[in-house]
Amino acid sequence: MGARRGLQMTAKYRRTAPIMMNSAILDRLYAKVYKVTGINKEQMHKRTRLRRHVVARAMMYSILREFFFYTYEMIGEEFGKNHATILHALKQHKVDLQNDKLYATMYNNLLIQLQMAPEPTGDMGELLKEMRDLLARRKAIIIDDYL
């Protein structure tokens, strides 16, 4: 009886349901990570401890966990890893974000690529807005030329 009550209590505090992605969306996510880190999907799934592979996997784990609400088990299934491995990698990800400036820059670039980064404020916010306007005008010109 006590175990059942415990289950009822935990169900009350459940996280948001994961956003299930089809393989095309996951492949685009892999492509964005590749663009920032230079590590492709096959390399990410290799059993290696090379730092550049570990970094790419950790970034992918973090995106899946934070923005798509994947459980540790779901991430582990995608990468062929144990849930405890994913948990450890995400803890290291937080440490690396605080202590490794290159890692933090790469991760922030990935968030910008995915358009999930918080909007900058002040001069940087204005500069970013101008750049987006220029890109939108450039796309409009290209489309007009195409038609």
Short mmCIF file of N, CA and C in Angstrom, two decimals:
data_model
loop_
_atom_site.label_atom_id
_atom_site.label_comp_id
_atom_site.label_asym_id
_atom_site.label_seq_id
_atom_site.Cartn_x
_atom_site.Cartn_y
_atom_site.Cartn_z
N MET A 1 0.83 -1.19 0.00
CA MET A 1 0.00 0.00 0.00
C MET A 1 0.87 1.25 0.00
N GLY A 2 1.96 1.23 0.77
CA GLY A 2 2.85 2.39 0.85
C GLY A 2 3.52 2.68 -0.48
N ALA A 3 3.89 1.63 -1.22
CA ALA A 3 4.55 1.83 -2.51
C ALA A 3 3.60 2.50 -3.50
N ARG A 4 2.36 2.10 -3.46
CA ARG A 4 1.39 2.69 -4.37
C ARG A 4 1.20 4.18 -4.09
N ARG A 5 1.16 4.53 -2.83
CA ARG A 5 1.01 5.94 -2.46
C ARG A 5 2.22 6.73 -2.96
N GLY A 6 3.40 6.14 -2.84
CA GLY A 6 4.61 6.80 -3.32
C GLY A 6 4.55 7.05 -4.82
N LEU A 7 4.03 6.10 -5.57
CA LEU A 7 3.91 6.27 -7.01
C LEU A 7 2.95 7.39 -7.35
N GLN A 8 1.87 7.47 -6.59
CA GLN A 8 0.91 8.53 -6.84
C GLN A 8 1.54 9.90 -6.58
N MET A 9 2.37 9.99 -5.58
CA MET A 9 3.00 11.26 -5.25
C MET A 9 3.99 11.67 -6.34
N THR A 10 4.76 10.71 -6.85
CA THR A 10 5.75 11.07 -7.86
C THR A 10 5.08 11.45 -9.17
N ALA A 11 3.94 10.82 -9.50
CA ALA A 11 3.24 11.16 -10.73
C ALA A 11 2.78 12.62 -10.70
N LYS A 12 2.53 13.13 -9.53
CA LYS A 12 2.07 14.50 -9.36
C LYS A 12 3.15 15.51 -9.79
N TYR A 13 4.42 15.15 -9.64
CA TYR A 13 5.53 16.04 -9.93
C TYR A 13 6.26 15.69 -11.22
N ARG A 14 5.60 14.99 -12.09
CA ARG A 14 6.23 14.53 -13.33
C ARG A 14 6.61 15.72 -14.21
N ARG A 15 7.72 15.55 -14.92
CA ARG A 15 8.19 16.58 -15.86
C ARG A 15 7.27 16.66 -17.07
N THR A 16 7.49 17.66 -17.87
CA THR A 16 6.77 17.80 -19.12
C THR A 16 7.06 16.59 -20.01
N ALA A 17 6.07 16.16 -20.75
CA ALA A 17 6.24 15.00 -21.63
C ALA A 17 7.25 15.32 -22.71
N PRO A 18 8.08 14.33 -23.08
CA PRO A 18 9.09 14.57 -24.12
C PRO A 18 8.44 14.90 -25.46
N ILE A 19 9.14 15.72 -26.22
CA ILE A 19 8.68 16.03 -27.57
C ILE A 19 9.28 14.96 -28.48
N MET A 20 8.44 14.11 -28.99
CA MET A 20 8.93 13.01 -29.82
C MET A 20 9.28 13.56 -31.20
N MET A 21 10.48 13.27 -31.63
CA MET A 21 10.95 13.78 -32.91
C MET A 21 11.09 12.65 -33.90
N ASN A 22 10.76 12.93 -35.15
CA ASN A 22 11.01 11.92 -36.17
C ASN A 22 12.48 11.98 -36.56
N SER A 23 12.91 11.03 -37.35
CA SER A 23 14.33 10.94 -37.67
C SER A 23 14.83 12.13 -38.47
N ALA A 24 13.97 12.75 -39.26
CA ALA A 24 14.39 13.91 -40.05
C ALA A 24 14.76 15.08 -39.14
N ILE A 25 13.98 15.30 -38.09
CA ILE A 25 14.28 16.39 -37.16
C ILE A 25 15.55 16.08 -36.38
N LEU A 26 15.69 14.84 -35.94
CA LEU A 26 16.91 14.44 -35.24
C LEU A 26 18.12 14.61 -36.13
N ASP A 27 17.99 14.25 -37.41
CA ASP A 27 19.11 14.40 -38.34
C ASP A 27 19.50 15.86 -38.51
N ARG A 28 18.51 16.75 -38.53
CA ARG A 28 18.82 18.17 -38.61
C ARG A 28 19.54 18.65 -37.36
N LEU A 29 19.16 18.10 -36.20
CA LEU A 29 19.83 18.44 -34.96
C LEU A 29 21.28 17.96 -34.99
N TYR A 30 21.48 16.74 -35.48
CA TYR A 30 22.85 16.22 -35.65
C TYR A 30 23.65 17.13 -36.59
N ALA A 31 23.01 17.61 -37.65
CA ALA A 31 23.69 18.47 -38.62
C ALA A 31 24.12 19.78 -37.98
N LYS A 32 23.29 20.34 -37.12
CA LYS A 32 23.65 21.59 -36.43
C LYS A 32 24.82 21.36 -35.47
N VAL A 33 24.80 20.23 -34.77
CA VAL A 33 25.92 19.92 -33.88
C VAL A 33 27.19 19.72 -34.70
N TYR A 34 27.06 19.08 -35.86
CA TYR A 34 28.21 18.88 -36.75
C TYR A 34 28.77 20.22 -37.21
N LYS A 35 27.89 21.15 -37.53
CA LYS A 35 28.31 22.46 -38.01
C LYS A 35 29.15 23.19 -36.96
N VAL A 36 28.79 23.02 -35.69
CA VAL A 36 29.50 23.72 -34.61
C VAL A 36 30.74 22.95 -34.15
N THR A 37 30.65 21.62 -34.06
CA THR A 37 31.75 20.84 -33.48
C THR A 37 32.62 20.12 -34.50
N GLY A 38 32.08 19.88 -35.69
CA GLY A 38 32.83 19.12 -36.69
C GLY A 38 32.72 17.61 -36.50
N ILE A 39 31.84 17.17 -35.62
CA ILE A 39 31.65 15.74 -35.34
C ILE A 39 30.29 15.33 -35.91
N ASN A 40 30.29 14.36 -36.81
CA ASN A 40 29.02 13.92 -37.42
C ASN A 40 28.35 12.84 -36.59
N LYS A 41 27.18 12.40 -37.05
CA LYS A 41 26.37 11.45 -36.29
C LYS A 41 27.12 10.15 -36.04
N GLU A 42 27.77 9.62 -37.07
CA GLU A 42 28.50 8.35 -36.91
C GLU A 42 29.62 8.48 -35.90
N GLN A 43 30.35 9.60 -35.96
CA GLN A 43 31.43 9.81 -35.00
C GLN A 43 30.89 9.98 -33.58
N MET A 44 29.73 10.63 -33.45
CA MET A 44 29.12 10.83 -32.14
C MET A 44 28.74 9.51 -31.49
N HIS A 45 28.37 8.54 -32.31
CA HIS A 45 27.95 7.23 -31.80
C HIS A 45 29.11 6.26 -31.60
N LYS A 46 30.32 6.66 -31.96
CA LYS A 46 31.49 5.80 -31.76
C LYS A 46 31.78 5.64 -30.27
N ARG A 47 32.36 4.51 -29.94
CA ARG A 47 32.79 4.28 -28.56
C ARG A 47 34.21 4.81 -28.40
N THR A 48 34.30 6.10 -28.13
CA THR A 48 35.61 6.72 -27.96
C THR A 48 35.54 7.77 -26.85
N ARG A 49 36.70 8.02 -26.25
CA ARG A 49 36.77 9.05 -25.20
C ARG A 49 37.50 10.29 -25.68
N LEU A 50 37.72 10.40 -26.98
CA LEU A 50 38.36 11.61 -27.49
C LEU A 50 37.53 12.82 -27.09
N ARG A 51 38.21 13.85 -26.63
CA ARG A 51 37.52 15.02 -26.08
C ARG A 51 36.52 15.63 -27.06
N ARG A 52 36.90 15.74 -28.33
CA ARG A 52 36.00 16.38 -29.29
C ARG A 52 34.72 15.58 -29.49
N HIS A 53 34.80 14.24 -29.36
CA HIS A 53 33.60 13.40 -29.47
C HIS A 53 32.75 13.52 -28.21
N VAL A 54 33.41 13.55 -27.06
CA VAL A 54 32.71 13.68 -25.78
C VAL A 54 31.95 15.01 -25.74
N VAL A 55 32.59 16.07 -26.21
CA VAL A 55 31.98 17.40 -26.22
C VAL A 55 30.73 17.41 -27.10
N ALA A 56 30.84 16.85 -28.29
CA ALA A 56 29.70 16.82 -29.21
C ALA A 56 28.54 16.03 -28.62
N ARG A 57 28.85 14.88 -28.02
CA ARG A 57 27.79 14.07 -27.41
C ARG A 57 27.13 14.81 -26.26
N ALA A 58 27.93 15.45 -25.42
CA ALA A 58 27.39 16.17 -24.26
C ALA A 58 26.46 17.30 -24.70
N MET A 59 26.84 17.99 -25.76
CA MET A 59 25.98 19.06 -26.27
C MET A 59 24.66 18.49 -26.78
N MET A 60 24.75 17.38 -27.48
CA MET A 60 23.55 16.74 -28.00
C MET A 60 22.66 16.26 -26.85
N TYR A 61 23.26 15.63 -25.85
CA TYR A 61 22.50 15.17 -24.68
C TYR A 61 21.77 16.35 -24.04
N SER A 62 22.49 17.46 -23.87
CA SER A 62 21.93 18.62 -23.20
C SER A 62 20.74 19.20 -23.98
N ILE A 63 20.89 19.30 -25.29
CA ILE A 63 19.79 19.83 -26.11
C ILE A 63 18.57 18.92 -26.00
N LEU A 64 18.79 17.62 -26.11
CA LEU A 64 17.67 16.67 -26.02
C LEU A 64 17.00 16.74 -24.66
N ARG A 65 17.78 16.90 -23.61
CA ARG A 65 17.23 16.92 -22.25
C ARG A 65 16.52 18.24 -21.95
N GLU A 66 17.18 19.35 -22.24
CA GLU A 66 16.66 20.66 -21.82
C GLU A 66 15.54 21.19 -22.71
N PHE A 67 15.63 20.96 -24.00
CA PHE A 67 14.68 21.59 -24.91
C PHE A 67 13.63 20.63 -25.46
N PHE A 68 13.94 19.33 -25.47
CA PHE A 68 12.99 18.37 -25.98
C PHE A 68 12.47 17.42 -24.89
N PHE A 69 12.93 17.63 -23.65
CA PHE A 69 12.44 16.93 -22.46
C PHE A 69 12.61 15.41 -22.56
N TYR A 70 13.65 14.95 -23.23
CA TYR A 70 13.93 13.52 -23.29
C TYR A 70 14.38 13.05 -21.91
N THR A 71 14.00 11.84 -21.56
CA THR A 71 14.48 11.26 -20.30
C THR A 71 15.89 10.74 -20.51
N TYR A 72 16.58 10.44 -19.41
CA TYR A 72 17.93 9.88 -19.51
C TYR A 72 17.89 8.57 -20.29
N GLU A 73 16.86 7.79 -20.07
CA GLU A 73 16.74 6.50 -20.75
C GLU A 73 16.55 6.68 -22.25
N MET A 74 15.74 7.66 -22.65
CA MET A 74 15.50 7.90 -24.07
C MET A 74 16.77 8.37 -24.77
N ILE A 75 17.51 9.24 -24.12
CA ILE A 75 18.78 9.70 -24.69
C ILE A 75 19.74 8.53 -24.79
N GLY A 76 19.78 7.71 -23.74
CA GLY A 76 20.64 6.53 -23.74
C GLY A 76 20.31 5.58 -24.87
N GLU A 77 19.03 5.38 -25.14
CA GLU A 77 18.63 4.51 -26.24
C GLU A 77 19.09 5.06 -27.58
N GLU A 78 18.99 6.35 -27.76
CA GLU A 78 19.42 6.98 -29.02
C GLU A 78 20.92 6.78 -29.26
N PHE A 79 21.71 6.84 -28.18
CA PHE A 79 23.17 6.77 -28.31
C PHE A 79 23.76 5.42 -27.92
N GLY A 80 22.92 4.49 -27.50
CA GLY A 80 23.44 3.19 -27.09
C GLY A 80 24.22 3.25 -25.78
N LYS A 81 23.76 4.09 -24.87
CA LYS A 81 24.43 4.28 -23.58
C LYS A 81 23.46 4.00 -22.44
N ASN A 82 24.03 3.79 -21.27
CA ASN A 82 23.25 3.61 -20.05
C ASN A 82 22.77 4.98 -19.57
N HIS A 83 21.62 5.00 -18.89
CA HIS A 83 21.09 6.27 -18.39
C HIS A 83 22.06 6.95 -17.42
N ALA A 84 22.82 6.17 -16.68
CA ALA A 84 23.78 6.74 -15.72
C ALA A 84 24.91 7.46 -16.47
N THR A 85 25.29 6.96 -17.61
CA THR A 85 26.31 7.62 -18.44
C THR A 85 25.81 8.98 -18.90
N ILE A 86 24.54 9.04 -19.28
CA ILE A 86 23.94 10.30 -19.72
C ILE A 86 23.89 11.29 -18.55
N LEU A 87 23.49 10.82 -17.40
CA LEU A 87 23.42 11.66 -16.21
C LEU A 87 24.79 12.24 -15.89
N HIS A 88 25.82 11.41 -15.92
CA HIS A 88 27.18 11.87 -15.65
C HIS A 88 27.63 12.90 -16.69
N ALA A 89 27.35 12.63 -17.95
CA ALA A 89 27.75 13.55 -19.01
C ALA A 89 27.07 14.92 -18.84
N LEU A 90 25.81 14.91 -18.43
CA LEU A 90 25.10 16.18 -18.24
C LEU A 90 25.64 16.95 -17.03
N LYS A 91 26.07 16.22 -16.01
CA LYS A 91 26.71 16.90 -14.86
C LYS A 91 28.02 17.54 -15.31
N GLN A 92 28.79 16.81 -16.12
CA GLN A 92 30.05 17.35 -16.62
C GLN A 92 29.80 18.52 -17.56
N HIS A 93 28.71 18.46 -18.30
CA HIS A 93 28.34 19.56 -19.20
C HIS A 93 28.18 20.86 -18.41
N LYS A 94 27.50 20.78 -17.28
CA LYS A 94 27.31 21.98 -16.45
C LYS A 94 28.65 22.51 -15.93
N VAL A 95 29.52 21.60 -15.52
CA VAL A 95 30.86 22.01 -15.04
C VAL A 95 31.65 22.65 -16.17
N ASP A 96 31.61 22.02 -17.34
CA ASP A 96 32.35 22.56 -18.48
C ASP A 96 31.83 23.93 -18.90
N LEU A 97 30.53 24.13 -18.84
CA LEU A 97 29.97 25.44 -19.19
C LEU A 97 30.52 26.54 -18.29
N GLN A 98 30.74 26.22 -17.03
CA GLN A 98 31.24 27.21 -16.08
C GLN A 98 32.75 27.42 -16.19
N ASN A 99 33.50 26.36 -16.48
CA ASN A 99 34.95 26.43 -16.38
C ASN A 99 35.70 26.47 -17.71
N ASP A 100 35.11 26.04 -18.78
CA ASP A 100 35.80 25.97 -20.07
C ASP A 100 35.16 26.99 -21.03
N LYS A 101 35.87 28.09 -21.28
CA LYS A 101 35.32 29.16 -22.10
C LYS A 101 35.10 28.72 -23.55
N LEU A 102 35.99 27.90 -24.08
CA LEU A 102 35.83 27.41 -25.45
C LEU A 102 34.58 26.55 -25.56
N TYR A 103 34.39 25.67 -24.58
CA TYR A 103 33.20 24.81 -24.57
C TYR A 103 31.93 25.66 -24.48
N ALA A 104 31.94 26.63 -23.59
CA ALA A 104 30.77 27.50 -23.42
C ALA A 104 30.47 28.26 -24.70
N THR A 105 31.50 28.73 -25.38
CA THR A 105 31.32 29.45 -26.64
C THR A 105 30.73 28.53 -27.70
N MET A 106 31.26 27.31 -27.80
CA MET A 106 30.74 26.36 -28.78
C MET A 106 29.27 26.04 -28.49
N TYR A 107 28.94 25.83 -27.22
CA TYR A 107 27.56 25.50 -26.86
C TYR A 107 26.63 26.67 -27.15
N ASN A 108 27.07 27.89 -26.84
CA ASN A 108 26.26 29.07 -27.14
C ASN A 108 26.07 29.23 -28.64
N ASN A 109 27.12 28.94 -29.43
CA ASN A 109 26.98 28.98 -30.88
C ASN A 109 25.97 27.95 -31.36
N LEU A 110 25.97 26.79 -30.74
CA LEU A 110 24.99 25.76 -31.09
C LEU A 110 23.57 26.24 -30.78
N LEU A 111 23.39 26.85 -29.63
CA LEU A 111 22.07 27.38 -29.27
C LEU A 111 21.61 28.45 -30.25
N ILE A 112 22.56 29.28 -30.70
CA ILE A 112 22.22 30.30 -31.68
C ILE A 112 21.84 29.63 -33.00
N GLN A 113 22.59 28.60 -33.41
CA GLN A 113 22.27 27.86 -34.64
C GLN A 113 20.86 27.28 -34.56
N LEU A 114 20.50 26.81 -33.37
CA LEU A 114 19.18 26.21 -33.17
C LEU A 114 18.12 27.24 -32.84
N GLN A 115 18.54 28.49 -32.71
CA GLN A 115 17.66 29.61 -32.36
C GLN A 115 16.96 29.37 -31.02
N MET A 116 17.73 28.85 -30.06
CA MET A 116 17.19 28.59 -28.72
C MET A 116 17.88 29.45 -27.66
N ALA A 117 18.81 30.29 -28.09
CA ALA A 117 19.54 31.11 -27.14
C ALA A 117 18.67 32.29 -26.70
N PRO A 118 18.84 32.74 -25.46
CA PRO A 118 18.10 33.92 -25.02
C PRO A 118 18.55 35.13 -25.84
N GLU A 119 17.63 36.02 -26.08
CA GLU A 119 17.93 37.21 -26.88
C GLU A 119 18.89 38.11 -26.12
N PRO A 120 19.97 38.56 -26.78
CA PRO A 120 20.88 39.49 -26.12
C PRO A 120 20.23 40.86 -25.97
N THR A 121 20.74 41.61 -25.03
CA THR A 121 20.18 42.95 -24.77
C THR A 121 21.24 44.00 -25.05
N GLY A 122 20.83 45.24 -25.05
CA GLY A 122 21.77 46.35 -25.24
C GLY A 122 22.28 46.43 -26.66
N ASP A 123 23.56 46.84 -26.80
CA ASP A 123 24.17 47.02 -28.11
C ASP A 123 24.18 45.72 -28.92
N MET A 124 24.45 44.60 -28.25
CA MET A 124 24.48 43.31 -28.96
C MET A 124 23.10 42.96 -29.49
N GLY A 125 22.07 43.27 -28.73
CA GLY A 125 20.70 43.01 -29.17
C GLY A 125 20.35 43.82 -30.41
N GLU A 126 20.77 45.10 -30.42
CA GLU A 126 20.51 45.96 -31.58
C GLU A 126 21.29 45.47 -32.79
N LEU A 127 22.54 45.08 -32.59
CA LEU A 127 23.36 44.57 -33.68
C LEU A 127 22.75 43.30 -34.26
N LEU A 128 22.32 42.42 -33.40
CA LEU A 128 21.70 41.17 -33.86
C LEU A 128 20.42 41.46 -34.64
N LYS A 129 19.64 42.41 -34.17
CA LYS A 129 18.40 42.79 -34.88
C LYS A 129 18.72 43.33 -36.27
N GLU A 130 19.75 44.18 -36.38
CA GLU A 130 20.15 44.72 -37.67
C GLU A 130 20.61 43.60 -38.61
N MET A 131 21.39 42.65 -38.06
CA MET A 131 21.87 41.53 -38.88
C MET A 131 20.70 40.69 -39.39
N ARG A 132 19.71 40.45 -38.54
CA ARG A 132 18.54 39.69 -38.97
C ARG A 132 17.76 40.42 -40.06
N ASP A 133 17.64 41.74 -39.91
CA ASP A 133 16.96 42.52 -40.94
C ASP A 133 17.70 42.44 -42.27
N LEU A 134 19.04 42.54 -42.22
CA LEU A 134 19.83 42.43 -43.45
C LEU A 134 19.67 41.06 -44.10
N LEU A 135 19.69 40.03 -43.28
CA LEU A 135 19.50 38.67 -43.82
C LEU A 135 18.12 38.50 -44.44
N ALA A 136 17.11 39.06 -43.80
CA ALA A 136 15.75 38.97 -44.34
C ALA A 136 15.66 39.69 -45.68
N ARG A 137 16.29 40.88 -45.78
CA ARG A 137 16.29 41.60 -47.05
C ARG A 137 17.06 40.84 -48.12
N ARG A 138 18.17 40.22 -47.73
CA ARG A 138 18.97 39.44 -48.69
C ARG A 138 18.16 38.25 -49.20
N LYS A 139 17.46 37.56 -48.30
CA LYS A 139 16.62 36.44 -48.73
C LYS A 139 15.52 36.91 -49.67
N ALA A 140 14.95 38.07 -49.39
CA ALA A 140 13.89 38.60 -50.25
C ALA A 140 14.45 38.90 -51.64
N ILE A 141 15.66 39.46 -51.72
CA ILE A 141 16.28 39.75 -53.00
C ILE A 141 16.54 38.47 -53.77
N ILE A 142 17.07 37.46 -53.09
CA ILE A 142 17.35 36.18 -53.74
C ILE A 142 16.06 35.55 -54.27
N ILE A 143 15.01 35.62 -53.49
CA ILE A 143 13.73 35.04 -53.92
C ILE A 143 13.19 35.81 -55.12
N ASP A 144 13.28 37.15 -55.08
CA ASP A 144 12.84 37.96 -56.21
C ASP A 144 13.62 37.64 -57.48
N ASP A 145 14.94 37.47 -57.36
CA ASP A 145 15.78 37.12 -58.50
C ASP A 145 15.41 35.75 -59.05
N TYR A 146 15.06 34.84 -58.17
CA TYR A 146 14.71 33.48 -58.57
C TYR A 146 13.40 33.45 -59.33
N LEU A 147 12.45 34.25 -58.88
CA LEU A 147 11.13 34.27 -59.54
C LEU A 147 11.22 35.05 -60.80
#
